[in-house]
Amino acid sequence: MPRGRPPARTRTDVVAAAVAVADTEGLDALTMRRLATELGAGVMSLYTYVRDKDELVDHMIEHVSGYDGPPAPTLLHLAGWQRDLMLRHPWLPAALPGRGLSGPNAIGYLERGLAALAGTRLSGPAKLEVLALLTGFVAGYVNHELAQARAGRTAGEHVAAQVDRLQEAVASGAYPRLAEVLAEGGSGPPPAFPVIAERMIASLTG
């Protein structure tokens, strides 16, 4: 019996091409038609590799999430690793919310995070919640960084602009606590990511 023609590409090829499109053009630009054009393939042929775009994104997340940090990371290490990963793949923060973790790379992150939390008194569900909140914090931080980069301004310039606007608001006298905080200063650049992340982690695990 004829064995048929072997597939022209693998699922890994398709997923890697999708990652390349999303990295350069954004997740919204990634459609099955756009991916087919990138691969020089028919649109319908892509559905032999993935069911739909949603499944494709699941594979993309798994594809880029191979861990390359220290073997026994702390939560701070994991937060820094996630930040670096999201900066390399700016579509990740938008892709992650609401997705289940099923591949070995994604589940490996949970395993490392739970190991880092082993010395705490948190319950199992609370540990998982801490890891979810930490990922959400990092995603929000990276989104902010990317927005400032697109606007062509530094973090310090953004803070200064925000303080100026708040100073106008507190001049009315309606916000005494905010006025007190602003009087202490704060127009300079914000603390570096490790400092902010460490404070966040302390608040979640303390």
mmCIF file of C-alpha atoms in Angstrom:
data_model
loop_
_atom_site.group_PDB
_atom_site.id
_atom_site.type_symbol
_atom_site.label_atom_id
_atom_site.label_comp_id
_atom_site.label_asym_id
_atom_site.label_seq_id
_atom_site.Cartn_x
_atom_site.Cartn_y
_atom_site.Cartn_z
ATOM 1 C CA MET A 1 0.000 0.000 0.000
ATOM 2 C CA PRO A 2 1.426 3.463 -0.826
ATOM 3 C CA ARG A 3 2.583 5.233 2.270
ATOM 4 C CA GLY A 4 1.771 8.729 1.001
ATOM 5 C CA ARG A 5 3.865 11.841 0.937
ATOM 6 C CA PRO A 6 5.520 12.747 4.256
ATOM 7 C CA PRO A 7 4.484 16.109 5.744
ATOM 8 C CA ALA A 8 6.470 19.071 4.457
ATOM 9 C CA ARG A 9 7.002 20.411 7.983
ATOM 10 C CA THR A 10 6.530 19.514 11.629
ATOM 11 C CA ARG A 11 4.341 21.087 14.281
ATOM 12 C CA THR A 12 7.510 22.537 15.802
ATOM 13 C CA ASP A 13 8.220 24.283 12.485
ATOM 14 C CA VAL A 14 4.722 25.743 12.443
ATOM 15 C CA VAL A 15 4.889 26.895 16.069
ATOM 16 C CA ALA A 16 8.348 28.427 15.611
ATOM 17 C CA ALA A 17 7.095 30.375 12.586
ATOM 18 C CA ALA A 18 4.104 31.594 14.611
ATOM 19 C CA VAL A 19 6.415 32.765 17.401
ATOM 20 C CA ALA A 20 8.527 34.675 14.873
ATOM 21 C CA VAL A 21 5.446 36.463 13.510
ATOM 22 C CA ALA A 22 4.143 37.322 16.990
ATOM 23 C CA ASP A 23 7.580 38.549 18.118
ATOM 24 C CA THR A 24 7.848 41.024 15.254
ATOM 25 C CA GLU A 25 4.227 41.935 14.510
ATOM 26 C CA GLY A 26 2.272 41.183 17.683
ATOM 27 C CA LEU A 27 -0.221 38.518 18.651
ATOM 28 C CA ASP A 28 -3.158 40.278 16.996
ATOM 29 C CA ALA A 29 -1.333 40.157 13.655
ATOM 30 C CA LEU A 30 -0.930 36.394 13.951
ATOM 31 C CA THR A 31 -3.757 34.790 12.009
ATOM 32 C CA MET A 32 -3.809 31.395 10.361
ATOM 33 C CA ARG A 33 -3.745 33.149 7.009
ATOM 34 C CA ARG A 34 -0.739 35.250 8.006
ATOM 35 C CA LEU A 35 1.038 32.146 9.285
ATOM 36 C CA ALA A 36 0.271 30.255 6.088
ATOM 37 C CA THR A 37 1.832 33.087 4.092
ATOM 38 C CA GLU A 38 4.925 32.960 6.306
ATOM 39 C CA LEU A 39 5.263 29.231 5.726
ATOM 40 C CA GLY A 40 4.324 29.285 2.049
ATOM 41 C CA ALA A 41 1.528 26.834 2.776
ATOM 42 C CA GLY A 42 -2.212 26.591 2.327
ATOM 43 C CA VAL A 43 -4.303 27.869 5.211
ATOM 44 C CA MET A 44 -6.224 24.621 5.582
ATOM 45 C CA SER A 45 -3.019 22.610 5.785
ATOM 46 C CA LEU A 46 -2.221 24.285 9.115
ATOM 47 C CA TYR A 47 -5.213 22.623 10.739
ATOM 48 C CA THR A 48 -3.406 19.295 10.473
ATOM 49 C CA TYR A 49 -0.982 20.628 13.099
ATOM 50 C CA VAL A 50 -3.272 22.603 15.429
ATOM 51 C CA ARG A 51 -7.011 22.756 15.963
ATOM 52 C CA ASP A 52 -7.229 26.562 15.928
ATOM 53 C CA LYS A 53 -5.332 29.701 16.909
ATOM 54 C CA ASP A 54 -6.093 29.143 20.572
ATOM 55 C CA GLU A 55 -4.316 25.805 20.547
ATOM 56 C CA LEU A 56 -1.522 27.345 18.480
ATOM 57 C CA VAL A 57 -0.923 29.958 21.193
ATOM 58 C CA ASP A 58 -0.789 27.201 23.824
ATOM 59 C CA HIS A 59 1.991 25.548 21.842
ATOM 60 C CA MET A 60 3.743 28.887 21.362
ATOM 61 C CA ILE A 61 3.822 29.528 25.101
ATOM 62 C CA GLU A 62 5.238 26.089 25.714
ATOM 63 C CA HIS A 63 7.758 26.511 22.876
ATOM 64 C CA VAL A 64 9.322 29.689 24.308
ATOM 65 C CA SER A 65 9.134 28.722 27.991
ATOM 66 C CA GLY A 66 12.133 26.435 28.240
ATOM 67 C CA TYR A 67 13.817 27.284 31.545
ATOM 68 C CA ASP A 68 17.445 28.461 31.422
ATOM 69 C CA GLY A 69 17.930 29.919 34.902
ATOM 70 C CA PRO A 70 19.633 28.623 38.058
ATOM 71 C CA PRO A 71 18.839 25.001 38.983
ATOM 72 C CA ALA A 72 17.269 25.882 42.330
ATOM 73 C CA PRO A 73 15.798 29.366 41.823
ATOM 74 C CA THR A 74 14.258 31.611 44.416
ATOM 75 C CA LEU A 75 10.993 33.361 43.608
ATOM 76 C CA LEU A 76 13.025 36.469 42.820
ATOM 77 C CA HIS A 77 15.078 34.497 40.288
ATOM 78 C CA LEU A 78 11.880 33.159 38.730
ATOM 79 C CA ALA A 79 10.396 36.650 38.508
ATOM 80 C CA GLY A 80 13.539 37.922 36.779
ATOM 81 C CA TRP A 81 13.513 34.973 34.400
ATOM 82 C CA GLN A 82 9.873 35.609 33.531
ATOM 83 C CA ARG A 83 10.575 39.282 32.922
ATOM 84 C CA ASP A 84 13.449 38.488 30.547
ATOM 85 C CA LEU A 85 11.259 35.952 28.743
ATOM 86 C CA MET A 86 8.401 38.425 28.316
ATOM 87 C CA LEU A 87 10.721 41.162 27.081
ATOM 88 C CA ARG A 88 12.051 38.757 24.430
ATOM 89 C CA HIS A 89 8.494 37.793 23.475
ATOM 90 C CA PRO A 90 6.309 40.896 24.071
ATOM 91 C CA TRP A 91 3.129 39.023 23.123
ATOM 92 C CA LEU A 92 3.415 36.734 26.164
ATOM 93 C CA PRO A 93 1.803 39.021 28.785
ATOM 94 C CA ALA A 94 -1.359 39.239 26.698
ATOM 95 C CA ALA A 95 -1.346 35.530 25.874
ATOM 96 C CA LEU A 96 -0.985 34.112 29.390
ATOM 97 C CA PRO A 97 -4.161 35.147 31.282
ATOM 98 C CA GLY A 98 -6.782 32.451 31.531
ATOM 99 C CA ARG A 99 -4.673 29.678 30.033
ATOM 100 C CA GLY A 100 -4.151 26.288 31.614
ATOM 101 C CA LEU A 101 -0.634 24.920 31.966
ATOM 102 C CA SER A 102 -0.189 21.553 30.306
ATOM 103 C CA GLY A 103 3.264 21.235 28.730
ATOM 104 C CA PRO A 104 6.441 20.195 30.570
ATOM 105 C CA ASN A 105 7.983 23.668 30.312
ATOM 106 C CA ALA A 106 4.957 25.393 31.829
ATOM 107 C CA ILE A 107 4.474 22.758 34.526
ATOM 108 C CA GLY A 108 8.201 22.873 35.242
ATOM 109 C CA TYR A 109 7.784 26.533 36.191
ATOM 110 C CA LEU A 110 5.159 25.553 38.750
ATOM 111 C CA GLU A 111 7.433 22.844 40.139
ATOM 112 C CA ARG A 112 10.317 25.293 40.591
ATOM 113 C CA GLY A 113 8.038 27.874 42.147
ATOM 114 C CA LEU A 114 6.610 25.366 44.606
ATOM 115 C CA ALA A 115 10.140 24.302 45.536
ATOM 116 C CA ALA A 116 11.002 27.945 46.219
ATOM 117 C CA LEU A 117 7.933 28.187 48.481
ATOM 118 C CA ALA A 118 8.651 24.935 50.327
ATOM 119 C CA GLY A 119 9.938 26.746 53.414
ATOM 120 C CA THR A 120 6.815 28.845 53.874
ATOM 121 C CA ARG A 121 3.743 28.011 55.927
ATOM 122 C CA LEU A 122 1.396 28.607 53.029
ATOM 123 C CA SER A 123 -1.104 25.924 52.061
ATOM 124 C CA GLY A 124 -0.839 24.195 48.691
ATOM 125 C CA PRO A 125 -3.610 26.266 47.078
ATOM 126 C CA ALA A 126 -2.099 29.455 48.526
ATOM 127 C CA LYS A 127 1.274 28.597 46.976
ATOM 128 C CA LEU A 128 -0.318 28.177 43.565
ATOM 129 C CA GLU A 129 -2.106 31.506 44.035
ATOM 130 C CA VAL A 130 1.208 33.206 44.896
ATOM 131 C CA LEU A 131 2.756 31.905 41.678
ATOM 132 C CA ALA A 132 -0.220 33.098 39.629
ATOM 133 C CA LEU A 133 -0.099 36.536 41.275
ATOM 134 C CA LEU A 134 3.666 36.753 40.719
ATOM 135 C CA THR A 135 3.245 36.005 37.013
ATOM 136 C CA GLY A 136 0.502 38.627 36.795
ATOM 137 C CA PHE A 137 2.737 41.175 38.518
ATOM 138 C CA VAL A 138 5.623 40.494 36.120
ATOM 139 C CA ALA A 139 3.313 40.670 33.094
ATOM 140 C CA GLY A 140 1.944 44.026 34.250
ATOM 141 C CA TYR A 141 5.434 45.355 34.900
ATOM 142 C CA VAL A 142 6.643 44.281 31.451
ATOM 143 C CA ASN A 143 3.582 45.770 29.764
ATOM 144 C CA HIS A 144 4.429 49.058 31.475
ATOM 145 C CA GLU A 145 8.067 48.842 30.352
ATOM 146 C CA LEU A 146 7.045 48.141 26.775
ATOM 147 C CA ALA A 147 4.536 51.004 26.782
ATOM 148 C CA GLN A 148 7.213 53.441 27.968
ATOM 149 C CA ALA A 149 9.613 52.176 25.319
ATOM 150 C CA ARG A 150 6.985 52.687 22.608
ATOM 151 C CA ALA A 151 6.366 56.208 23.924
ATOM 152 C CA GLY A 152 10.089 56.928 23.759
ATOM 153 C CA ARG A 153 10.478 57.963 27.410
ATOM 154 C CA THR A 154 12.326 56.623 30.429
ATOM 155 C CA ALA A 155 10.741 55.353 33.631
ATOM 156 C CA GLY A 156 11.975 58.475 35.428
ATOM 157 C CA GLU A 157 10.361 60.756 32.857
ATOM 158 C CA HIS A 158 7.088 58.851 33.178
ATOM 159 C CA VAL A 159 7.138 59.173 36.980
ATOM 160 C CA ALA A 160 7.914 62.892 36.773
ATOM 161 C CA ALA A 161 4.970 63.441 34.423
ATOM 162 C CA GLN A 162 2.680 61.480 36.731
ATOM 163 C CA VAL A 163 3.826 63.466 39.778
ATOM 164 C CA ASP A 164 3.173 66.747 37.978
ATOM 165 C CA ARG A 165 -0.393 65.669 37.233
ATOM 166 C CA LEU A 166 -0.945 64.506 40.809
ATOM 167 C CA GLN A 167 0.440 67.767 42.185
ATOM 168 C CA GLU A 168 -2.245 69.611 40.250
ATOM 169 C CA ALA A 169 -4.888 67.345 41.782
ATOM 170 C CA VAL A 170 -3.711 67.677 45.397
ATOM 171 C CA ALA A 171 -3.512 71.470 45.119
ATOM 172 C CA SER A 172 -7.265 71.458 45.756
ATOM 173 C CA GLY A 173 -6.700 70.128 49.282
ATOM 174 C CA ALA A 174 -9.066 67.225 48.673
ATOM 175 C CA TYR A 175 -6.367 64.552 48.922
ATOM 176 C CA PRO A 176 -4.339 65.186 52.095
ATOM 177 C CA ARG A 177 -2.749 61.747 52.329
ATOM 178 C CA LEU A 178 -1.615 61.877 48.706
ATOM 179 C CA ALA A 179 -0.279 65.375 49.270
ATOM 180 C CA GLU A 180 1.722 64.086 52.244
ATOM 181 C CA VAL A 181 3.278 61.326 50.157
ATOM 182 C CA LEU A 182 4.141 63.672 47.312
ATOM 183 C CA ALA A 183 5.736 66.087 49.760
ATOM 184 C CA GLU A 184 8.259 63.378 50.621
ATOM 185 C CA GLY A 185 9.552 63.452 47.051
ATOM 186 C CA GLY A 186 9.315 60.799 44.379
ATOM 187 C CA SER A 187 9.901 62.456 41.044
ATOM 188 C CA GLY A 188 13.039 60.425 40.360
ATOM 189 C CA PRO A 189 13.249 57.032 38.669
ATOM 190 C CA PRO A 190 11.400 54.204 40.421
ATOM 191 C CA PRO A 191 13.284 51.364 42.126
ATOM 192 C CA ALA A 192 14.795 48.722 39.857
ATOM 193 C CA PHE A 193 12.758 45.612 39.041
ATOM 194 C CA PRO A 194 14.516 43.310 41.563
ATOM 195 C CA VAL A 195 13.703 45.705 44.399
ATOM 196 C CA ILE A 196 10.045 46.005 43.438
ATOM 197 C CA ALA A 197 9.741 42.254 42.826
ATOM 198 C CA GLU A 198 11.324 41.447 46.184
ATOM 199 C CA ARG A 199 8.827 43.699 47.954
ATOM 200 C CA MET A 200 5.980 42.086 46.049
ATOM 201 C CA ILE A 201 7.175 38.598 46.953
ATOM 202 C CA ALA A 202 7.530 39.571 50.618
ATOM 203 C CA SER A 203 3.970 40.877 50.664
ATOM 204 C CA LEU A 204 2.673 37.623 49.141
ATOM 205 C CA THR A 205 4.595 35.194 51.318
ATOM 206 C CA GLY A 206 4.970 37.085 54.593
#
